[in-house]
CSV table of C-alpha atoms and ligand atoms in Angstrom, one decimal:
chain,number,residue,atom,x,y,z
M,1332,MET,CA,-35.1,11.2,10.6
M,1333,SER,CA,-31.5,10.8,11.8
M,1334,ASP,CA,-28.8,13.3,10.9
M,1335,ASP,CA,-26.3,10.5,10.5
M,1336,PRO,CA,-25.5,10.4,6.8
M,1337,ARG,CA,-24.1,6.8,7.1
M,1338,PRO,CA,-26.2,4.0,5.7
M,1339,GLU,CA,-26.7,1.2,8.2
M,1340,ILE,CA,-23.8,-1.3,8.1
M,1341,SER,CA,-24.6,-4.8,9.3
M,1342,PRO,CA,-22.1,-6.4,11.7
M,1343,GLU,CA,-21.2,-8.9,9.0
M,1344,GLU,CA,-20.4,-6.2,6.5
M,1345,LEU,CA,-18.4,-4.3,9.1
M,1346,ALA,CA,-16.4,-7.5,9.9
M,1347,GLU,CA,-15.8,-8.0,6.2
M,1348,ARG,CA,-14.6,-4.5,5.8
M,1349,LYS,CA,-12.2,-4.8,8.7
M,1350,MET,CA,-10.8,-8.0,7.2
M,1351,ARG,CA,-10.2,-6.3,3.9
M,1352,PHE,CA,-8.6,-3.4,5.8
M,1353,LEU,CA,-6.0,-5.8,7.3
M,1354,PHE,CA,-5.4,-7.6,4.1
M,1355,ALA,CA,-4.7,-4.2,2.3
M,1356,LEU,CA,-2.1,-3.4,5.1
M,1357,ARG,CA,-0.3,-6.7,4.6
M,1358,SER,CA,-0.3,-6.5,0.8
M,1359,LYS,CA,1.2,-3.0,1.0
M,1360,GLY,CA,4.1,-4.2,3.1
M,1361,VAL,CA,3.0,-3.8,6.7
M,1362,THR,CA,4.4,-7.1,8.1
M,1363,ASP,CA,5.3,-6.3,11.7
M,1364,ALA,CA,2.9,-8.4,13.8
M,1365,ARG,CA,2.7,-5.9,16.7
M,1366,VAL,CA,1.8,-3.1,14.3
M,1367,LEU,CA,-0.8,-5.1,12.6
M,1368,ASN,CA,-2.2,-6.2,15.9
M,1369,ALA,CA,-2.5,-2.6,17.1
M,1370,MET,CA,-4.1,-1.5,13.9
M,1371,GLU,CA,-6.6,-4.3,14.2
M,1372,LYS,CA,-7.5,-3.1,17.7
M,1373,ILE,CA,-8.0,0.6,16.9
M,1374,ASP,CA,-11.2,1.3,15.0
M,1375,ARG,CA,-10.4,3.9,12.3
M,1376,GLY,CA,-14.1,4.4,11.9
M,1377,LEU,CA,-14.1,6.4,15.2
M,1378,PHE,CA,-11.5,8.9,13.8
M,1379,VAL,CA,-13.4,9.8,10.6
M,1380,ARG,CA,-16.5,11.9,10.9
M,1381,GLY,CA,-19.4,12.8,8.6
M,1382,ILE,CA,-19.9,11.6,5.0
M,1383,PHE,CA,-16.4,10.1,4.7
M,1384,SER,CA,-16.9,7.7,7.7
M,1385,GLU,CA,-18.4,5.4,5.2
M,1386,ARG,CA,-14.9,4.9,3.7
M,1387,ALA,CA,-13.0,4.6,7.0
M,1388,TYR,CA,-11.9,1.0,6.3
M,1389,GLU,CA,-10.6,1.7,2.8
M,1390,ASP,CA,-6.9,2.2,2.3
M,1391,MET,CA,-7.1,5.9,1.4
M,1392,PRO,CA,-6.4,9.2,3.1
M,1393,LEU,CA,-9.7,11.0,4.0
M,1394,PRO,CA,-10.5,14.7,4.7
M,1395,ILE,CA,-10.9,15.7,8.4
M,1396,ALA,CA,-11.8,19.0,10.0
M,1397,CYS,CA,-9.6,22.2,9.4
M,1398,GLY,CA,-8.8,21.2,5.9
M,1399,GLN,CA,-6.4,18.4,7.0
M,1400,THR,CA,-6.4,14.7,6.3
M,1401,ILE,CA,-6.2,11.4,8.1
M,1402,SER,CA,-3.4,9.5,6.6
M,1403,GLN,CA,-3.8,6.4,4.4
M,1404,PRO,CA,-3.8,3.3,6.8
M,1405,SER,CA,-1.0,1.5,5.0
M,1406,VAL,CA,1.2,4.7,5.3
M,1407,VAL,CA,0.3,4.8,9.1
M,1408,GLY,CA,1.4,1.1,9.3
M,1409,LEU,CA,4.6,1.6,7.3
M,1410,MET,CA,5.6,4.7,9.3
M,1411,THR,CA,4.8,3.0,12.6
M,1412,GLN,CA,6.9,0.0,11.5
M,1413,ALA,CA,9.8,2.2,10.3
M,1414,LEU,CA,9.8,3.9,13.7
M,1415,GLN,CA,10.9,0.6,15.4
M,1416,VAL,CA,9.2,1.4,18.7
M,1417,GLY,CA,9.5,-0.6,21.9
M,1418,PRO,CA,7.2,-0.8,24.9
M,1419,ARG,CA,9.4,1.6,27.0
M,1420,ASP,CA,9.6,4.3,24.5
M,1421,THR,CA,8.4,7.9,24.8
M,1422,VAL,CA,7.3,9.2,21.4
M,1423,LEU,CA,6.5,12.7,20.1
M,1424,GLU,CA,4.1,12.9,17.2
M,1425,VAL,CA,3.9,16.1,15.3
M,1426,GLY,CA,0.5,16.5,13.6
M,1427,THR,CA,-2.3,14.9,15.7
M,1428,GLY,CA,-4.9,15.4,13.0
M,1429,SER,CA,-7.7,12.9,13.7
M,1430,GLY,CA,-5.7,11.2,16.5
M,1431,TYR,CA,-5.6,7.9,14.7
M,1432,GLN,CA,-1.8,7.5,14.4
M,1433,ALA,CA,-1.4,8.5,18.1
M,1434,ALA,CA,-4.0,5.9,19.1
M,1435,VAL,CA,-2.1,3.2,17.2
M,1436,LEU,CA,1.2,4.2,18.8
M,1437,SER,CA,-0.3,4.3,22.2
M,1438,LEU,CA,-0.8,0.5,22.2
M,1439,LEU,CA,2.9,0.0,21.4
M,1440,VAL,CA,4.9,2.4,23.6
M,1441,ARG,CA,4.9,3.8,27.1
M,1442,ARG,CA,3.9,7.4,26.4
M,1443,VAL,CA,2.8,9.4,23.3
M,1444,TYR,CA,3.0,13.2,23.2
M,1445,THR,CA,1.0,14.4,20.3
M,1446,VAL,CA,0.8,18.1,19.2
M,1447,ASP,CA,-1.2,20.0,16.5
M,1448,ARG,CA,-1.4,23.6,15.5
M,1449,HIS,CA,-5.2,23.4,15.2
M,1450,ARG,CA,-6.8,23.7,18.6
M,1451,ARG,CA,-10.1,22.1,17.3
M,1452,LEU,CA,-8.3,18.9,16.2
M,1453,VAL,CA,-6.5,18.7,19.5
M,1454,ARG,CA,-9.7,19.1,21.4
M,1455,GLU,CA,-11.6,16.5,19.3
M,1456,ALA,CA,-8.7,13.9,19.5
M,1457,GLU,CA,-8.4,14.4,23.2
M,1458,GLU,CA,-12.2,13.7,23.7
M,1459,LEU,CA,-11.7,10.4,21.7
M,1460,PHE,CA,-8.7,9.4,23.7
M,1461,ARG,CA,-10.6,10.0,26.9
M,1462,ALA,CA,-13.6,8.0,25.7
M,1463,LEU,CA,-11.3,5.1,24.7
M,1464,ASN,CA,-9.4,5.2,28.1
M,1465,MET,CA,-6.1,5.9,26.4
M,1466,ALA,CA,-4.3,7.3,29.4
M,1467,ASN,CA,-0.8,7.3,28.0
M,1468,ILE,CA,-1.5,9.9,25.3
M,1469,VAL,CA,-0.7,13.6,26.2
M,1470,THR,CA,-2.4,15.9,23.7
M,1471,LEU,CA,-1.2,19.5,23.3
M,1472,ALA,CA,-2.1,22.5,21.1
M,1473,SER,CA,1.4,23.6,20.0
M,1474,ASP,CA,3.6,24.4,17.0
M,1475,GLY,CA,5.3,21.1,16.5
M,1476,SER,CA,8.0,22.5,14.2
M,1477,ARG,CA,9.6,23.7,17.5
M,1478,GLY,CA,9.2,20.2,19.0
M,1479,LEU,CA,8.3,20.0,22.6
M,1480,PRO,CA,11.4,21.1,24.5
M,1481,GLU,CA,9.8,20.7,28.0
M,1482,GLN,CA,9.4,16.9,27.5
M,1483,ALA,CA,12.5,16.3,25.4
M,1484,PRO,CA,14.5,14.2,24.6
M,1485,PHE,CA,12.4,11.6,22.9
M,1486,ASP,CA,13.2,8.0,22.0
M,1487,ARG,CA,11.2,8.4,18.8
M,1488,ILE,CA,9.7,11.3,16.9
M,1489,LEU,CA,7.1,10.9,14.1
M,1490,VAL,CA,6.1,13.8,12.0
M,1491,THR,CA,2.9,13.4,9.9
M,1492,ALA,CA,3.2,16.7,7.9
M,1493,ALA,CA,5.9,17.5,5.3
M,1494,ALA,CA,8.7,20.0,5.9
M,1495,GLU,CA,11.4,20.9,3.4
M,1496,ASP,CA,14.1,19.5,5.6
M,1497,PRO,CA,14.1,17.8,9.0
M,1498,PRO,CA,13.5,20.7,11.5
M,1499,GLY,CA,16.7,21.3,13.5
M,1500,SER,CA,14.8,21.6,16.8
M,1501,LEU,CA,13.3,18.1,16.3
M,1502,LEU,CA,16.7,16.6,15.5
M,1503,SER,CA,18.1,18.1,18.7
M,1504,GLN,CA,15.2,16.7,20.7
M,1505,LEU,CA,16.0,13.1,19.7
M,1506,LYS,CA,17.9,10.9,22.1
M,1507,ILE,CA,21.2,9.4,21.0
M,1508,GLY,CA,20.2,6.1,19.5
M,1509,GLY,CA,16.7,7.6,18.8
M,1510,ILE,CA,14.8,7.4,15.5
M,1511,MET,CA,12.7,10.0,13.7
M,1512,VAL,CA,10.5,9.2,10.7
M,1513,LEU,CA,9.1,12.1,8.6
M,1514,PRO,CA,8.1,13.1,5.2
M,1515,VAL,CA,10.3,15.8,3.6
M,1516,GLY,CA,10.1,17.6,0.3
M,1517,GLN,CA,9.6,21.0,-1.3
M,1518,SER,CA,6.3,20.5,-3.2
M,1519,ASP,CA,3.0,19.0,-2.7
M,1520,THR,CA,3.8,16.2,-5.2
M,1521,VAL,CA,7.4,15.3,-4.5
M,1522,GLN,CA,8.0,14.1,-1.0
M,1523,SER,CA,10.0,11.3,0.5
M,1524,LEU,CA,9.5,9.4,3.7
M,1525,ILE,CA,12.8,9.4,5.5
M,1526,ARG,CA,14.2,7.8,8.7
M,1527,VAL,CA,16.8,9.6,10.7
M,1528,LYS,CA,18.9,7.9,13.4
M,1529,ARG,CA,20.8,9.9,15.9
M,1530,LEU,CA,24.2,8.4,16.5
M,1531,GLU,CA,26.9,9.5,19.0
M,1532,THR,CA,28.6,11.3,16.2
M,1533,GLY,CA,25.8,12.7,14.1
M,1534,PHE,CA,22.8,11.6,12.1
M,1535,ASP,CA,22.2,8.8,9.7
M,1536,TYR,CA,19.6,9.4,6.9
M,1537,GLU,CA,17.7,6.8,5.0
M,1538,GLU,CA,15.1,7.3,2.3
M,1539,LEU,CA,12.2,4.9,2.5
M,1540,ARG,CA,9.5,5.7,-0.1
M,1541,PRO,CA,7.6,8.4,-1.9
M,1542,VAL,CA,4.7,9.8,0.1
M,1543,ARG,CA,2.3,12.8,0.0
M,1544,PHE,CA,1.4,14.7,3.2
M,1545,VAL,CA,-0.1,18.1,4.0
M,1546,PRO,CA,2.6,20.7,4.8
M,1547,LEU,CA,4.2,21.3,8.1
M,1548,VAL,CA,3.2,25.0,8.8
M,1549,GLU,CA,5.0,27.1,11.4
M,1550,GLY,CA,3.0,28.8,14.1
M,1551,MET,CA,-0.4,28.1,15.5
M,1552,ALA,CA,-3.5,28.1,13.3
M,1553,SER,CA,-6.1,30.9,14.1
M,1554,ASP,CA,-9.0,28.5,14.8
N,1234,SAH,N1,-1.4,11.9,12.2
N,1234,SAH,C1,-2.7,12.4,11.7
N,1234,SAH,C2,-2.7,13.0,10.3
N,1234,SAH,C3,-2.1,14.3,10.3
N,1234,SAH,S1,-2.4,15.4,9.0
N,1234,SAH,C4,-3.8,11.3,11.8
N,1234,SAH,O1,-3.5,10.2,12.2
N,1234,SAH,O2,-4.9,11.6,11.5
N,1234,SAH,C5,-1.2,16.6,9.5
N,1234,SAH,C6,-1.4,17.4,10.7
N,1234,SAH,O3,-0.3,18.2,10.9
N,1234,SAH,C7,-2.6,18.4,10.5
N,1234,SAH,O4,-3.6,18.1,11.5
N,1234,SAH,C8,-1.9,19.7,10.7
N,1234,SAH,O5,-2.7,20.7,11.4
N,1234,SAH,C9,-0.7,19.4,11.5
N,1234,SAH,N2,0.4,20.3,11.5
N,1234,SAH,C10,0.9,21.0,10.4
N,1234,SAH,N3,1.9,21.8,10.8
N,1234,SAH,C11,2.0,21.7,12.1
N,1234,SAH,C12,2.9,22.2,13.1
N,1234,SAH,N4,3.8,23.2,12.8
N,1234,SAH,N5,2.7,21.8,14.4
N,1234,SAH,C13,1.8,20.9,14.8
N,1234,SAH,N6,0.9,20.4,13.9
N,1234,SAH,C14,1.1,20.7,12.6
């Protein structure tokens, strides 16, 4: 008997699920061809383990290790789109989680630095990136609320956990002309995805849509 809880999925059924996956992205407003193309290439099924892997191609967030979640694919698509990345960009992602968002970004930019406060998540994501030959992702166990001063400034910053306000250290690590996309909000239920552009003279804030993310927690986790 195999330990794998997944029922066998035929190649036809898998292809059908992946088609529905892309359709869901488009119908939720992910229209950027480069983003759709990257999300078609990265197999979300590799980033979800255990019993929930069965639902990897559905447009829903799913539980991962350490009590965290892999974001809903359409939200990954909309955030990536809102970040307006280019092939020469260096991006900081705060909140590696499963590694899925970093993998999508890695196909679109020059280099991705991704950090998480849970060492176990960082280790597992790093193993996947290595297996997939994603050599332009640098994975670090670190408190992302402080940013990554050694590698700053960044062209783009993406935060995938919600803070009450945009952390000052992240704002200061953004290049002039740079863009940061992040969820902000005080409670578990009321959060907004916002886009911050750094101008010569200050910051421009734009509210994009309501979202729901796990909280950005200061300091390293104990596991
Ligand atoms: N981008 C992920 C989903 C992230 S879930 C994916 O594609 O799967 C949010 C993640 O943010 C969690 O893994 C959590 O551990 C991490 N996180 C929360 N606060 C943090 C902090 N201060 N520094 C780094 N990571 C943090």
